[in-house]
Amino acid sequence: KWFEEELASNSATFTIIGSGIQTLPDDRLILQELTYHGTRQRMFQLLAKYHTEGVVFISGDVHYAEVMQSPCPLEGMKYNAVEITSSGLSH
């Protein structure tokens, strides 16, 4: 509910969304996917519903750094989302 309320009143040029695990990849078998898939889809639906522009995901919990762009617009979004992943900063 909090996330949806924030999106409903958001007028920012860019929206940065942080997550402890990667958000964009759907081609990797990760344990969290077993419980996270429905939440991930709901988030994409809300981003489309509120026409949230300029979404950048930041994430971690992997042992490498990566910058990704979705290969096509996600769930009704009009642009390709970007994700920046960092390994632990203390490593």
Short mmCIF file of C-alpha atoms in Angstrom, two decimals:
data_model
loop_
_atom_site.label_atom_id
_atom_site.label_comp_id
_atom_site.label_asym_id
_atom_site.label_seq_id
_atom_site.Cartn_x
_atom_site.Cartn_y
_atom_site.Cartn_z
CA LYS A 1 0.00 0.00 0.00
CA TRP A 2 2.81 2.44 0.88
CA PHE A 3 4.56 1.82 -2.46
CA GLU A 4 1.37 2.41 -4.44
CA GLU A 5 0.62 5.63 -2.54
CA GLU A 6 4.14 6.89 -3.28
CA LEU A 7 3.77 6.12 -6.99
CA ALA A 8 0.36 7.80 -7.13
CA SER A 9 1.82 11.09 -5.91
CA ASN A 10 5.19 10.82 -7.69
CA SER A 11 6.07 13.51 -10.24
CA ALA A 12 9.85 12.97 -10.31
CA THR A 13 11.83 12.79 -13.54
CA PHE A 14 13.62 9.71 -12.21
CA THR A 15 12.43 7.18 -9.64
CA ILE A 16 15.08 5.08 -7.89
CA ILE A 17 13.87 1.81 -6.40
CA GLY A 18 16.19 -0.17 -4.14
CA SER A 19 16.06 -3.91 -3.59
CA GLY A 20 18.20 -6.41 -1.73
CA ILE A 21 18.03 -8.76 -4.73
CA GLN A 22 18.11 -8.15 -8.47
CA THR A 23 14.81 -7.07 -9.99
CA LEU A 24 15.11 -7.15 -13.79
CA PRO A 25 16.67 -10.54 -14.61
CA ASP A 26 14.12 -13.23 -15.34
CA ASP A 27 16.64 -15.63 -16.86
CA ARG A 28 18.39 -16.67 -13.66
CA LEU A 29 17.31 -19.36 -11.27
CA ILE A 30 17.37 -17.70 -7.89
CA LEU A 31 15.79 -18.99 -4.71
CA GLN A 32 13.94 -15.73 -4.12
CA GLU A 33 12.09 -16.14 -7.43
CA LEU A 34 9.97 -18.85 -5.83
CA THR A 35 8.33 -16.31 -3.53
CA TYR A 36 9.25 -13.03 -5.19
CA HIS A 37 7.69 -13.49 -8.63
CA GLY A 38 4.19 -12.27 -7.69
CA THR A 39 5.58 -9.22 -5.89
CA ARG A 40 7.84 -8.41 -8.85
CA GLN A 41 4.93 -8.59 -11.31
CA ARG A 42 2.75 -6.44 -9.02
CA MET A 43 5.49 -3.80 -8.85
CA PHE A 44 5.76 -3.67 -12.66
CA GLN A 45 1.96 -3.39 -12.93
CA LEU A 46 1.93 -0.46 -10.48
CA LEU A 47 4.74 1.30 -12.32
CA ALA A 48 2.70 1.02 -15.53
CA LYS A 49 -0.58 2.00 -13.84
CA TYR A 50 0.88 5.25 -12.52
CA HIS A 51 2.96 5.92 -15.66
CA THR A 52 6.14 6.12 -13.58
CA GLU A 53 8.88 7.45 -15.83
CA GLY A 54 12.65 7.12 -15.51
CA VAL A 55 12.74 4.10 -13.19
CA VAL A 56 16.21 3.01 -12.11
CA PHE A 57 16.53 -0.06 -9.89
CA ILE A 58 19.51 -0.41 -7.56
CA SER A 59 20.26 -3.81 -6.08
CA GLY A 60 22.86 -6.04 -4.51
CA ASP A 61 23.30 -9.45 -2.90
CA VAL A 62 25.41 -10.89 -5.70
CA HIS A 63 29.17 -11.30 -5.93
CA TYR A 64 29.67 -9.01 -8.91
CA ALA A 65 28.63 -5.63 -10.25
CA GLU A 66 26.36 -5.26 -13.26
CA VAL A 67 24.40 -2.64 -15.19
CA MET A 68 21.35 -4.00 -17.01
CA GLN A 69 18.63 -2.67 -19.23
CA SER A 70 15.43 -4.57 -19.81
CA PRO A 71 15.41 -5.91 -23.39
CA CYS A 72 11.95 -4.48 -23.94
CA PRO A 73 9.48 -2.38 -21.97
CA LEU A 74 8.14 -4.20 -18.92
CA GLU A 75 4.46 -4.87 -18.22
CA GLY A 76 3.04 -1.88 -20.07
CA MET A 77 5.85 0.57 -19.33
CA LYS A 78 6.77 2.76 -22.29
CA TYR A 79 10.54 2.50 -21.89
CA ASN A 80 13.23 0.02 -20.96
CA ALA A 81 14.05 0.01 -17.25
CA VAL A 82 17.62 0.12 -15.97
CA GLU A 83 19.14 -1.73 -13.01
CA ILE A 84 22.48 -1.13 -11.36
CA THR A 85 23.76 -3.97 -9.17
CA SER A 86 26.68 -3.73 -6.78
CA SER A 87 28.38 -6.48 -4.85
CA GLY A 88 28.85 -5.86 -1.16
CA LEU A 89 30.70 -2.61 -0.59
CA SER A 90 32.81 -4.18 2.13
CA HIS A 91 34.22 -6.91 -0.16
#
